[in-house]
C-alpha positions as semicolon CSV with decimal commas, in nm:
position;residue;x (nm);y (nm);z (nm)
1;M;2,833;14,828;4,173
2;T;2,923;14,624;3,863
3;R;3,171;14,347;3,924
4;P;3,483;14,365;3,706
5;E;3,495;14,128;3,411
6;V;3,763;13,868;3,480
7;L;3,639;13,566;3,283
8;T;3,821;13,477;2,962
9;G;3,601;13,174;2,901
10;P;3,289;13,009;3,038
11;S;3,201;13,030;3,406
12;V;3,224;12,687;3,571
13;S;3,166;12,573;3,928
14;Y;3,267;12,207;3,905
15;S;3,598;12,022;3,878
16;S;3,698;11,778;3,604
17;Q;3,891;11,458;3,664
18;P;4,267;11,478;3,601
19;P;4,379;11,316;3,274
20;S;4,598;11,007;3,275
21;L;4,966;11,038;3,186
22;R;4,934;10,707;3,008
23;D;4,670;10,750;2,742
24;C;4,442;11,054;2,766
25;T;4,288;11,209;2,456
26;K;4,336;11,565;2,335
27;K;3,975;11,628;2,426
28;Q;4,032;11,515;2,786
29;L;4,348;11,723;2,823
30;L;4,184;12,030;2,671
31;E;3,878;11,989;2,893
32;Y;4,095;11,965;3,204
33;F;4,286;12,277;3,104
34;E;3,969;12,475;3,029
35;N;3,815;12,360;3,357
36;T;4,128;12,454;3,553
37;Y;4,156;12,798;3,395
38;S;3,786;12,873;3,435
39;L;3,764;12,754;3,796
40;D;4,046;12,988;3,891
41;E;3,876;13,284;3,724
42;W;3,540;13,192;3,879
43;V;3,688;13,238;4,227
44;F;3,796;13,591;4,128
45;T;3,446;13,688;4,014
46;S;3,384;13,741;4,386
47;I;3,583;14,068;4,389
48;K;3,333;14,354;4,378
49;D;3,551;14,629;4,233
50;E;3,872;14,652;4,032
51;K;4,040;14,857;4,305
52;Y;4,013;14,563;4,545
53;F;4,245;14,358;4,323
54;Y;4,521;14,586;4,447
55;K;4,453;14,525;4,817
56;C;4,674;14,304;5,037
57;P;4,463;14,058;5,237
58;D;4,777;13,922;5,402
59;R;5,079;14,134;5,491
60;L;5,312;13,850;5,394
61;R;5,159;13,820;5,049
62;L;5,112;14,029;4,738
63;P;4,797;14,204;4,613
64;L;4,529;13,986;4,458
65;I;4,613;14,110;4,108
66;F;4,932;13,906;4,134
67;Y;4,748;13,582;4,212
68;Y;4,500;13,639;3,932
69;C;4,781;13,663;3,675
70;H;5,053;13,443;3,826
71;P;4,921;13,098;3,717
72;A;4,905;13,209;3,353
73;V;5,264;13,331;3,374
74;V;5,378;12,998;3,516
75;Y;5,226;12,816;3,218
76;V;5,426;13,037;2,985
77;N;5,754;13,010;3,174
78;K;5,737;12,633;3,218
79;L;5,623;12,565;2,861
80;L;5,907;12,783;2,731
81;L;6,151;12,587;2,943
82;A;6,008;12,264;2,803
83;G;6,014;12,389;2,444
84;L;5,639;12,356;2,382
85;L;5,610;12,735;2,359
86;K;5,858;12,911;2,136
87;K;5,800;13,278;2,215
88;R;5,698;13,485;2,514
89;V;5,352;13,639;2,532
90;N;5,448;13,945;2,739
91;P;5,804;13,952;2,879
92;E;5,724;14,227;3,130
93;F;5,432;14,035;3,279
94;E;5,631;13,712;3,279
95;A;5,891;13,879;3,497
96;M;5,654;14,079;3,719
97;F;5,413;13,795;3,794
98;E;5,653;13,500;3,805
99;T;5,757;13,481;4,169
100;G;5,540;13,539;4,473
101;V;5,630;13,567;4,838
102;D;5,729;13,268;5,049
103;E;5,575;13,304;5,392
104;M;5,892;13,191;5,567
105;S;5,845;13,387;5,888
106;W;5,543;13,511;6,079
107;D;5,706;13,849;6,144
108;D;5,832;13,923;5,793
109;T;5,797;14,282;5,681
110;E;5,577;14,359;5,386
111;N;5,716;14,283;5,044
112;Y;5,824;14,589;4,846
113;R;5,579;14,504;4,569
114;M;5,280;14,544;4,799
115;G;5,241;14,913;4,738
116;G;5,426;15,239;4,740
117;A;5,618;15,308;4,422
118;Y;5,554;14,967;4,269
119;K;5,311;15,000;3,981
120;W;5,084;14,709;3,899
121;P;4,922;14,706;3,553
122;P;4,550;14,779;3,501
123;L;4,316;14,485;3,545
124;K;4,199;14,502;3,184
125;D;4,556;14,444;3,063
126;V;4,594;14,145;3,293
127;V;4,261;13,999;3,178
128;E;4,373;14,037;2,818
129;Y;4,702;13,865;2,902
130;R;4,515;13,570;3,054
131;R;4,299;13,557;2,741
132;K;4,605;13,538;2,515
133;V;4,769;13,269;2,728
134;R;4,448;13,068;2,723
135;Q;4,449;13,066;2,345
136;K;4,821;12,983;2,328
137;I;4,773;12,677;2,545
138;R;4,466;12,569;2,350
139;D;4,674;12,588;2,033
140;I;4,956;12,383;2,185
141;I;4,716;12,109;2,290
142;L;4,519;12,106;1,965
143;H;4,808;12,128;1,719
144;N;5,069;11,903;1,879
145;D;5,068;11,531;1,944
146;V;5,136;11,409;2,296
147;E;5,380;11,118;2,310
148;F;5,254;10,873;2,570
149;P;5,331;10,784;2,835
150;V;5,413;11,133;2,958
151;T;5,721;11,095;3,180
152;Q;5,911;11,338;3,398
153;D;6,160;11,417;3,119
154;S;5,884;11,475;2,863
155;P;5,812;11,835;2,760
156;W;5,443;11,762;2,822
157;W;5,522;11,710;3,189
158;A;5,543;12,089;3,205
159;M;5,185;12,116;3,074
160;W;5,051;11,897;3,355
161;M;5,265;12,099;3,596
162;G;5,101;12,423;3,484
163;L;4,757;12,269;3,531
164;E;4,820;12,145;3,883
165;H;5,005;12,463;3,981
166;E;4,697;12,668;3,893
167;R;4,484;12,433;4,103
168;I;4,715;12,497;4,398
169;H;4,631;12,863;4,357
170;L;4,262;12,793;4,400
171;E;4,361;12,723;4,760
172;T;4,604;13,014;4,785
173;S;4,366;13,272;4,641
174;S;4,069;13,147;4,840
175;V;4,259;13,186;5,168
176;L;4,352;13,543;5,071
177;I;4,003;13,641;4,956
178;R;3,866;13,498;5,279
179;Q;4,075;13,757;5,465
180;L;3,943;14,059;5,273
181;P;3,675;14,276;5,436
182;T;3,335;14,132;5,353
183;D;3,218;14,452;5,185
184;M;3,481;14,398;4,915
185;V;3,356;14,054;4,811
186;E;3,035;13,886;4,703
187;K;2,948;13,520;4,661
188;P;2,991;13,413;4,295
189;V;2,705;13,268;4,096
190;D;2,654;12,898;4,181
191;W;2,873;12,912;4,495
192;K;2,711;12,687;4,757
193;Y;2,810;12,679;5,123
194;G;2,788;12,353;5,314
195;P;2,522;12,290;5,579
196;L;2,599;12,443;5,918
197;T;2,464;12,141;6,107
198;T;2,331;11,790;6,067
199;E;2,041;11,632;6,254
200;T;2,286;11,488;6,508
201;P;2,523;11,731;6,682
202;V;2,878;11,611;6,744
203;L;2,896;11,620;7,123
204;E;3,174;11,362;7,158
205;N;3,488;11,283;6,961
206;P;3,595;10,933;7,067
207;L;3,940;10,787;7,014
208;L;3,918;10,480;6,790
209;P;4,175;10,198;6,818
210;Q;4,383;10,128;6,507
211;S;4,575;9,804;6,460
212;A;4,945;9,792;6,378
213;S;5,021;9,795;6,008
214;T;5,289;9,854;5,747
215;V;5,250;10,162;5,530
216;R;5,423;10,246;5,205
217;L;5,458;10,615;5,127
218;G;5,526;10,749;4,779
219;K;5,457;10,639;4,425
220;D;5,644;10,497;4,130
221;A;5,787;10,702;3,846
222;D;5,551;10,535;3,598
223;C;5,236;10,612;3,797
224;P;4,968;10,732;3,551
225;I;4,857;11,008;3,790
226;W;5,073;11,322;3,769
227;G;5,246;11,438;4,086
228;W;5,492;11,689;4,228
229;D;5,850;11,578;4,276
230;N;5,815;11,519;4,651
231;E;5,556;11,244;4,591
232;Y;5,797;11,011;4,409
233;G;6,016;10,755;4,581
234;S;5,928;10,492;4,835
235;L;5,938;10,456;5,212
236;K;5,796;10,165;5,411
237;L;5,717;10,218;5,777
238;D;5,597;9,975;6,041
239;V;5,333;10,163;6,237
240;P;5,246;10,034;6,585
241;A;4,890;10,029;6,712
242;F;4,752;10,370;6,806
243;E;4,429;10,559;6,865
244;A;4,289;10,843;6,655
245;S;3,990;11,070;6,705
246;K;3,690;10,974;6,495
247;F;3,642;11,331;6,382
248;M;3,866;11,622;6,313
249;V;3,868;11,851;6,617
250;T;3,559;12,069;6,595
251;N;3,489;12,432;6,664
252;R;3,290;12,315;6,966
253;E;3,603;12,154;7,113
254;M;3,812;12,459;7,029
255;V;3,568;12,682;7,220
256;E;3,630;12,472;7,531
257;F;4,005;12,518;7,487
258;I;3,958;12,896;7,463
259;Q;3,723;12,915;7,758
260;D;3,978;12,725;7,966
261;G;4,238;12,994;7,891
262;G;4,422;12,797;7,623
263;Y;4,559;13,104;7,444
264;E;4,681;13,255;7,773
265;E;4,859;12,949;7,914
266;R;5,228;12,936;7,816
267;Q;5,255;12,570;7,921
268;Y;5,057;12,447;7,620
269;W;5,269;12,614;7,356
270;S;5,608;12,543;7,203
271;D;5,864;12,823;7,216
272;E;5,798;12,909;6,853
273;G;5,422;12,880;6,902
274;W;5,422;13,109;7,206
275;E;5,625;13,369;7,016
276;W;5,362;13,356;6,744
277;V;5,076;13,395;6,997
278;Q;5,246;13,698;7,151
279;Y;5,325;13,856;6,816
280;K;4,976;13,799;6,675
281;Q;4,803;13,868;7,007
282;A;4,597;13,564;6,908
283;K;4,283;13,492;7,108
284;H;4,111;13,242;6,877
285;P;4,155;13,067;6,538
286;P;4,229;13,301;6,247
287;F;3,891;13,281;6,069
288;W;3,684;13,324;6,384
289;V;3,519;13,659;6,453
290;C;3,466;13,814;6,796
291;N;3,403;14,168;6,922
292;R;3,747;14,244;7,065
293;G;3,915;14,410;6,767
294;C;4,168;14,130;6,713
295;K;4,471;14,189;6,495
296;S;4,415;14,088;6,133
297;N;4,670;13,962;5,881
298;C;4,593;14,232;5,626
299;G;4,870;14,446;5,484
300;A;4,933;14,788;5,330
301;D;4,630;15,019;5,363
302;L;4,429;14,737;5,525
303;S;4,682;14,685;5,804
304;Q;4,456;14,848;6,065
305;Y;4,150;14,653;5,959
306;S;4,007;14,398;6,202
307;H;3,752;14,129;6,125
308;C;3,665;14,140;6,494
309;A;3,539;14,498;6,503
310;N;3,173;14,405;6,460
311;P;2,944;14,345;6,759
312;T;2,876;13,973;6,790
313;D;2,687;13,935;7,117
314;D;2,354;14,092;7,030
315;G;2,148;13,783;7,111
316;S;2,107;13,680;6,747
317;N;2,406;13,448;6,749
318;V;2,251;13,146;6,914
319;N;2,496;12,859;6,895
320;G;2,526;12,719;7,241
321;R;2,823;12,802;7,458
322;C;3,004;13,014;7,197
323;R;2,750;13,294;7,184
324;K;3,010;13,557;7,106
325;Y;3,190;13,384;6,817
326;L;3,113;13,398;6,447
327;L;3,297;13,238;6,155
328;R;3,422;13,411;5,844
329;L;3,340;13,202;5,539
330;M;3,471;13,293;5,196
331;F;3,237;13,588;5,150
332;D;3,011;13,605;5,455
333;V;3,015;13,588;5,834
334;V;2,788;13,330;5,996
335;S;2,713;13,196;6,341
336;L;3,002;12,969;6,441
337;P;2,918;12,617;6,316
338;L;3,011;12,408;6,617
339;D;3,038;12,081;6,425
340;W;3,267;12,206;6,150
341;P;3,640;12,132;6,177
342;A;3,839;12,401;6,358
343;E;4,071;12,565;6,104
344;V;4,394;12,651;6,283
345;T;4,769;12,685;6,248
346;Y;5,000;12,402;6,348
347;H;5,087;12,593;6,665
348;E;4,723;12,601;6,771
349;A;4,673;12,234;6,689
350;K;4,973;12,135;6,903
351;A;4,863;12,358;7,190
352;F;4,519;12,197;7,187
353;C;4,676;11,850;7,204
354;A;4,895;11,960;7,496
355;W;4,586;12,093;7,673
356;K;4,413;11,757;7,633
357;G;4,704;11,579;7,799
358;P;5,076;11,505;7,762
359;D;5,022;11,187;7,559
360;F;4,799;11,348;7,296
361;R;4,952;11,447;6,965
362;L;4,883;11,477;6,595
363;P;4,888;11,170;6,370
364;T;5,201;11,101;6,167
365;E;5,204;11,090;5,788
366;A;5,199;10,710;5,797
367;E;4,912;10,702;6,047
368;N;4,717;10,946;5,833
369;H;4,746;10,704;5,542
370;M;4,631;10,417;5,762
371;L;4,319;10,606;5,865
372;R;4,211;10,643;5,503
373;G;4,165;10,266;5,477
374;L;4,219;10,267;5,101
375;Q;4,295;9,956;4,900
376;D;4,640;9,936;4,746
377;F;4,681;10,157;4,441
378;D;4,649;9,975;4,110
379;A;4,818;10,160;3,825
380;N;4,582;9,988;3,583
381;K;4,280;10,117;3,774
382;I;4,341;10,485;3,841
383;E;4,006;10,507;4,017
384;T;4,182;10,346;4,314
385;D;4,294;10,703;4,374
386;P;3,970;10,866;4,493
387;V;4,029;11,185;4,294
388;C;3,995;10,977;3,976
389;G;3,679;10,801;4,092
390;E;3,333;10,873;3,956
391;N;3,159;10,981;4,277
392;V;3,431;11,136;4,488
393;T;3,205;11,418;4,611
394;A;2,955;11,164;4,743
395;V;3,203;11,040;5,001
396;Y;3,439;11,335;5,055
397;N;3,405;11,713;5,074
398;V;3,650;11,788;4,792
399;D;3,627;11,913;4,433
400;F;3,396;12,205;4,522
401;A;3,124;11,973;4,648
402;Y;3,062;12,274;4,871
403;G;3,221;12,617;4,888
404;S;3,306;12,572;5,256
405;S;3,367;12,316;5,524
406;T;3,085;12,090;5,639
407;P;2,994;11,918;5,969
408;V;3,249;11,650;6,052
409;N;2,975;11,384;6,064
410;L;2,817;11,470;5,728
411;Y;3,017;11,219;5,524
412;P;3,052;10,845;5,591
413;P;3,358;10,716;5,779
414;S;3,645;10,532;5,613
415;P;3,707;10,163;5,697
416;S;3,913;10,287;5,993
417;G;3,597;10,437;6,142
418;C;3,731;10,792;6,104
419;C;3,551;11,062;5,907
420;D;3,694;11,323;5,669
421;T;4,016;11,132;5,601
422;F;4,002;11,316;5,269
423;G;3,869;11,667;5,223
424;N;3,672;11,913;5,436
425;A;3,994;12,060;5,578
426;W;4,361;11,973;5,544
427;E;4,508;11,789;5,842
428;W;4,829;11,892;6,013
429;V;5,051;11,593;6,097
430;E;5,361;11,555;6,314
431;D;5,619;11,492;6,042
432;H;5,859;11,745;5,901
433;F;5,843;11,781;5,523
434;N;6,117;11,600;5,336
435;G;6,168;11,412;5,013
436;L;6,119;11,038;5,010
437;P;6,408;10,798;4,939
438;G;6,486;10,841;4,571
439;F;6,377;11,205;4,563
440;A;6,492;11,412;4,265
441;A;6,384;11,770;4,203
442;S;6,192;11,834;3,883
443;M;6,393;11,996;3,606
444;Y;6,091;12,215;3,527
445;Y;6,044;12,341;3,884
446;E;6,363;12,275;4,078
447;D;6,266;12,494;4,372
448;F;5,908;12,375;4,424
449;S;5,969;12,130;4,710
450;A;6,337;12,127;4,801
451;P;6,358;12,470;4,973
452;C;6,096;12,344;5,220
453;F;6,305;12,045;5,333
454;D;6,446;12,254;5,617
455;G;6,283;12,113;5,930
456;K;6,069;12,426;5,954
457;H;5,788;12,308;5,726
458;T;5,530;12,069;5,866
459;M;5,313;11,850;5,649
460;I;4,943;11,889;5,574
461;L;4,757;11,600;5,413
462;G;4,418;11,499;5,282
463;G;4,300;11,814;5,106
464;S;4,018;12,056;5,181
465;W;3,679;12,140;5,036
466;I;3,847;12,341;4,760
467;S;4,111;12,078;4,676
468;T;4,093;11,946;4,322
469;G;4,321;11,747;4,095
470;N;4,654;11,659;4,250
471;L;4,567;11,826;4,580
472;A;4,287;11,574;4,634
473;S;4,503;11,276;4,536
474;R;4,597;10,999;4,778
475;F;4,962;11,074;4,695
476;A;4,953;11,449;4,763
477;R;5,213;11,576;5,011
478;Y;5,207;11,946;5,097
479;A;5,368;12,146;5,374
480;F;5,381;12,495;5,516
481;R;5,548;12,687;5,794
482;R;5,381;12,623;6,125
483;H;5,225;12,969;6,144
484;F;5,066;12,932;5,801
485;I;4,695;13,010;5,760
486;Q;4,515;12,762;5,538
487;H;4,186;12,573;5,522
488;A;4,356;12,332;5,763
489;G;4,251;12,156;6,081
490;F;4,362;11,848;6,273
491;R;4,264;11,534;6,453
492;M;4,421;11,388;6,766
493;A;4,619;11,067;6,803
494;R;4,769;10,874;7,091
495;S;5,018;10,588;7,099
496;T;4,902;10,277;7,283
497;N;5,206;10,052;7,308
498;N;5,524;10,108;7,111
499;D;5,643;10,448;7,004
500;T;5,524;10,562;6,661
501;P;5,791;10,663;6,405
502;V;5,786;11,030;6,308
503;K;6,016;11,179;6,045
504;V;6,233;11,466;6,170
505;V;6,472;11,674;5,955
506;E;6,770;11,781;6,162
507;T;7,001;11,927;5,899
508;P;7,106;12,272;6,026
509;V;6,983;12,526;5,773
510;Y;7,157;12,861;5,750
511;V;6,907;13,144;5,710
512;L;7,027;13,463;5,543
513;G;7,091;13,734;5,800
514;C;7,102;13,501;6,100
515;P;7,426;13,474;6,297
516;S;7,430;13,095;6,302
517;P;7,254;12,806;6,129
518;S;6,914;12,737;6,277
519;R;6,828;12,388;6,389
520;V;6,484;12,241;6,440
521;Q;6,367;12,426;6,747
522;N;6,171;12,153;6,919
523;G;6,345;11,840;6,791
524;V;6,090;11,561;6,804
525;P;5,752;11,731;6,740
526;A;5,565;11,530;7,006
527;K;5,699;11,468;7,357
528;Y;5,544;11,127;7,420
529;G;5,455;10,820;7,219
530;V;5,676;10,883;6,917
531;K;6,019;10,774;6,805
532;A;6,211;11,021;6,593
533;I;6,342;10,897;6,260
534;I;6,624;11,147;6,219
535;Q;6,673;11,231;5,852
536;P;6,911;11,460;5,670
537;S;6,736;11,702;5,440
538;T;6,692;11,566;5,089
539;N;6,781;11,915;4,966
540;C;7,144;11,853;4,875
541;Q;7,221;12,225;4,899
542;Y;7,124;12,229;5,267
543;V;7,335;11,922;5,336
544;E;7,641;12,059;5,157
545;D;7,609;12,415;5,289
546;T;7,801;12,346;5,608
547;N;8,046;12,565;5,792
548;M;8,328;12,336;5,679
549;W;8,226;12,372;5,314
550;F;8,193;12,748;5,359
551;R;8,544;12,774;5,508
552;Q;8,681;12,569;5,222
553;I;8,526;12,778;4,946
554;V;8,631;13,106;5,112
555;K;8,987;12,972;5,132
556;Q;8,973;12,868;4,767
557;Q;8,870;13,216;4,657
558;Y;9,036;13,453;4,907
559;S;9,348;13,279;5,039
560;T;9,640;13,525;5,073
561;N;9,929;13,290;5,155
562;G;10,008;13,232;4,792
563;A;9,756;13,238;4,508
564;S;9,409;13,107;4,582
565;K;9,314;12,769;4,442
566;M;9,067;12,934;4,205
567;E;9,289;13,222;4,098
568;A;9,403;13,067;3,770
569;I;9,044;13,008;3,666
570;F;8,932;13,352;3,784
571;K;9,220;13,515;3,598
572;R;9,116;13,350;3,273
573;I;8,749;13,443;3,328
574;R;8,845;13,805;3,398
575;S;9,037;13,815;3,073
576;L;8,745;13,676;2,876
577;A;8,503;13,906;3,057
578;W;8,718;14,205;2,967
579;E;8,703;14,104;2,602
580;A;8,325;14,061;2,621
581;T;8,262;14,392;2,798
582;T;8,480;14,642;2,618
583;P;8,410;15,008;2,697
584;Q;8,218;15,066;2,375
585;H;7,966;14,806;2,491
586;A;7,812;14,924;2,821
587;S;7,811;14,603;3,020
588;S;7,585;14,426;3,262
589;I;7,711;14,101;3,411
590;L;7,536;13,817;3,592
591;V;7,742;13,567;3,791
592;I;7,557;13,245;3,877
593;G;7,709;13,034;4,152
594;C;7,923;13,320;4,279
595;G;8,000;13,152;4,613
596;P;8,150;13,408;4,852
597;G;8,183;13,657;4,568
598;K;8,551;13,702;4,479
599;L;8,499;13,695;4,102
600;A;8,196;13,926;4,124
601;F;8,400;14,184;4,316
602;D;8,677;14,157;4,057
603;L;8,435;14,224;3,772
604;T;8,324;14,556;3,923
605;K;8,655;14,702;3,810
606;F;8,523;14,723;3,453
607;S;8,147;14,683;3,481
608;S;7,906;14,921;3,653
609;E;7,634;14,654;3,695
610;V;7,725;14,315;3,837
611;I;7,459;14,090;3,987
612;A;7,590;13,782;4,165
613;C;7,372;13,502;4,296
614;D;7,412;13,175;4,479
615;A;7,187;12,925;4,655
616;S;7,409;12,929;4,965
617;A;7,282;13,168;5,231
618;R;7,624;13,152;5,404
619;C;7,803;13,269;5,091
620;I;7,559;13,550;5,016
621;N;7,565;13,663;5,380
622;F;7,946;13,670;5,362
623;A;7,948;13,869;5,036
624;L;7,689;14,120;5,157
625;K;7,885;14,188;5,476
626;L;8,207;14,216;5,281
627;K;8,041;14,471;5,053
628;S;7,880;14,678;5,329
629;N;8,170;14,673;5,577
630;G;8,470;14,648;5,347
631;K;8,589;14,359;5,562
632;Y;8,447;14,031;5,693
633;C;8,557;13,929;6,041
634;F;8,512;13,567;6,142
635;T;8,341;13,486;6,472
636;N;8,436;13,208;6,710
637;D;8,183;12,986;6,532
638;D;8,341;13,017;6,190
639;K;8,691;13,141;6,274
640;F;8,973;13,004;6,065
641;E;9,259;12,824;6,233
642;N;9,623;12,935;6,198
643;G;9,769;12,814;5,874
644;D;9,442;12,838;5,685
645;E;9,596;13,099;5,454
646;L;9,367;13,387;5,548
647;I;9,462;13,728;5,683
648;E;9,561;13,706;6,049
649;N;9,557;14,021;6,262
650;G;9,635;13,921;6,617
651;H;9,344;13,703;6,722
652;E;9,118;13,821;6,440
653;S;9,071;13,645;6,107
654;Y;8,926;13,855;5,831
655;V;8,891;13,891;5,455
656;E;8,887;14,206;5,244
657;P;8,749;14,262;4,891
658;P;8,996;14,248;4,602
659;Q;9,199;14,564;4,569
660;G;9,035;14,811;4,331
661;A;8,687;14,659;4,352
662;V;8,406;14,915;4,315
663;L;8,174;14,785;4,585
664;E;7,867;14,985;4,484
665;N;7,872;14,819;4,140
666;V;7,775;14,473;4,268
667;D;7,456;14,333;4,416
668;F;7,433;13,988;4,576
669;K;7,118;13,775;4,582
670;Q;7,033;13,438;4,732
671;L;6,842;13,251;4,461
672;T;6,749;12,888;4,415
673;W;6,630;12,963;4,060
674;I;6,677;13,253;3,822
675;P;6,357;13,461;3,797
676;C;6,252;13,614;3,468
677;E;6,313;13,965;3,600
678;L;6,686;13,892;3,561
679;R;6,740;13,917;3,187
680;N;6,914;14,104;2,903
681;F;7,267;14,070;3,039
682;D;7,566;14,143;2,819
683;L;7,758;13,868;2,991
684;I;7,648;13,571;3,200
685;I;7,905;13,364;3,387
686;N;7,764;13,032;3,507
687;M;7,975;12,852;3,767
688;Y;7,681;12,666;3,921
689;L;7,633;12,363;3,695
690;D;7,836;12,122;3,910
691;R;7,625;12,211;4,217
692;A;7,283;12,228;4,050
693;E;7,029;11,953;4,109
694;N;6,915;11,980;3,746
695;P;7,190;12,151;3,546
696;L;7,005;12,109;3,217
697;A;6,728;12,344;3,334
698;W;6,986;12,610;3,418
699;I;7,154;12,570;3,079
700;I;6,823;12,614;2,897
701;R;6,748;12,923;3,105
702;M;7,071;13,092;2,993
703;K;6,953;13,121;2,635
704;E;6,678;13,361;2,736
705;M;6,876;13,567;2,982
706;V;7,162;13,681;2,763
707;R;7,114;13,993;2,552
708;Q;7,016;13,900;2,198
709;T;7,275;14,123;2,030
710;P;7,629;14,066;1,903
711;T;7,757;14,167;2,247
712;G;7,559;13,902;2,438
713;K;7,785;13,625;2,568
714;C;7,774;13,336;2,815
715;I;8,070;13,173;2,987
716;F;8,028;12,828;3,141
717;I;8,279;12,690;3,392
718;S;8,235;12,328;3,494
719;R;8,421;12,008;3,573
720;D;8,166;11,798;3,385
721;W;8,004;12,015;3,119
722;S;8,233;12,045;2,819
723;Y;8,122;12,231;2,509
724;E;8,032;11,897;2,348
725;K;7,776;11,832;2,622
726;L;7,647;12,189;2,608
727;K;7,604;12,233;2,235
728;D;7,299;12,009;2,191
729;T;7,108;12,234;2,430
730;L;7,255;12,575;2,346
731;E;7,271;12,561;1,966
732;P;7,145;12,725;1,750
733;D;7,035;12,996;1,996
734;L;7,394;13,039;2,112
735;S;7,708;12,979;1,908
736;L;8,040;12,856;2,043
737;V;8,317;13,119;2,042
738;K;8,591;12,921;2,215
739;S;8,644;12,629;2,447
740;E;8,943;12,539;2,661
741;K;9,054;12,351;2,968
742;V;9,183;12,556;3,258
743;Q;9,380;12,405;3,542
744;S;9,356;12,560;3,885
745;N;9,648;12,579;4,126
746;S;9,511;12,271;4,302
747;K;9,553;12,069;3,982
748;M;9,176;12,066;3,930
749;Q;9,080;12,090;3,565
750;M;8,773;12,281;3,453
751;W;8,602;12,318;3,119
752;L;8,559;12,678;3,015
753;S;8,349;12,763;2,710
754;V;8,234;13,096;2,569
755;W;7,912;13,131;2,374
756;E;7,755;13,427;2,197
757;S;7,403;13,514;2,100
758;G;7,270;13,343;1,790
759;D;7,193;13,688;1,651
760;A;7,560;13,781;1,664
């Protein structure tokens, strides 16, 4: 069988150092791009046959063809947003491959794009697309001068973002490929697994005392090493003395947990963790292999496949007490390496700690930094970040030093005495993911971090064997849902005197389709030895999306005791929309920031295609129920009081759609960013600018989304964005038609401006 050709450049098996934002050369930037692009493709040379690119290794993810193409699409979309790229390469691909699947729940159903009627393009077309994008980016780097230093508002920031985003997908794709049946994959040329053992087996994992210290998290805006938005800001924490295990918890230790009935004992698991165990019917860590036909994560036509269908107790698997267990590596199954770190979900890590004793827990983010024992970062010596050092692979298992984990005692310990404080496997920590003080979402990727500041995402730190670039940086902060499968393990910690501070996000986050906002299920992650630092989410949308705000905006739009507070504005918009969507111009309308949907329902009276979106799950849930039921009844939790100017029917408060609305003509979507698949609208109405974290990014996006014909128009409604502020960004692509101030019934003044396509 001939492997499909997926390389668009040279095959490489090493990682280059990330270029400085302060003063790198074109040669250095180009080399880092070529290395990034080639490394990603090298991983995909492991797929034996083109047909396997269309398999779903994980039911919560898309086929591998998506992950092969997606990073190239992100380059294009971000560089267009930044203005470094002037024209799309393939609009259809840049819509199809832009947005993946967020693994927000362990029992999600399969995404509609996983199979069935959805048609993915042939591999050869995708390879050719990657080839074209490669050349486009080479041209941008070679034929444009970078203005240093590259700052967060520089268009070149988007170039670095594309590079580090693709390196994230080395991790993503490797986890997925590792879940494919082994007969579908083959080890690439030059791929080298780590040693299974060292001369000295790890029979003990002692707790090492760590002195009290002060830790500063975060980095400065002028740091010469590029980072994601969640890394910026500053937080100082006083960390009391504690103990931490010298090694990450090993497979040997995990076997003991299993043999003691760890996966069968409810007492060791959180409520959420036990639900996951029952749903998954989990009996061991996800990459382990036994002979009991365990449930796999595969989706679509692989949903019945089990890694654990092979006999494993034939006497050839001689590895001590775990005779029946094997380990799935990237492309092969081997005898379980007892001294490698156990790769587990957060739920499994916490259950193991509970099994060890009530005072055992995971380290906190601050403790994790202490264990690294690094000198303070010097912005003038970027090598003080290990990823920028000359010999990083001599002291850490990162940067493809090996194509797998290694024994936990293979590399030297840090000054704390602990091993693998960087690399080998990511480490789960106790803290919830949140922005640091001073957090601001990136204008080029507003929804990269902020949607995860919900108290449901737990941090992983330190990187794995496949971590390169930003992922291997001392500043890297990543997080996933607690059921997430990754090359991730853990080490144990224990408080000795004072309680250790752990960051907990307790902002109630409303999840679409749920009857009430969900709070953090377990509150403080650890039961003993920690002190919760209660934080509001640094996602301003989560903080503002309260029941009180929801009641207020519904009243503003739907109040029946007199005209609603927004009616004057809506009336003017309807008039302008009618002018822009006359019958001779078949109309499609997009409403951004629709709130609970009153205007969108109104527009269905003269448009057969209205798409309305908002970041608020409460508002979209309200609008969807109003559409499906023809009426929204308020529960005791969100019921309106008498005098709140909503329909009262006995003891029931309810709202109905506007009279004459054609309900089947509107579709509501919860979106934190506008994907490329939403485009070519005759009319776009943007009411979201005053709520957006980075309004400029949304304004730039409008220019691409409106139909490039004389009928294509955009209407902006904002308290702050007058046409004078908009024109520098919109012109010459869009031309001003009219601008006016509109006063609502509540005396609130809004700027309203109408723009038409530059081709008009």
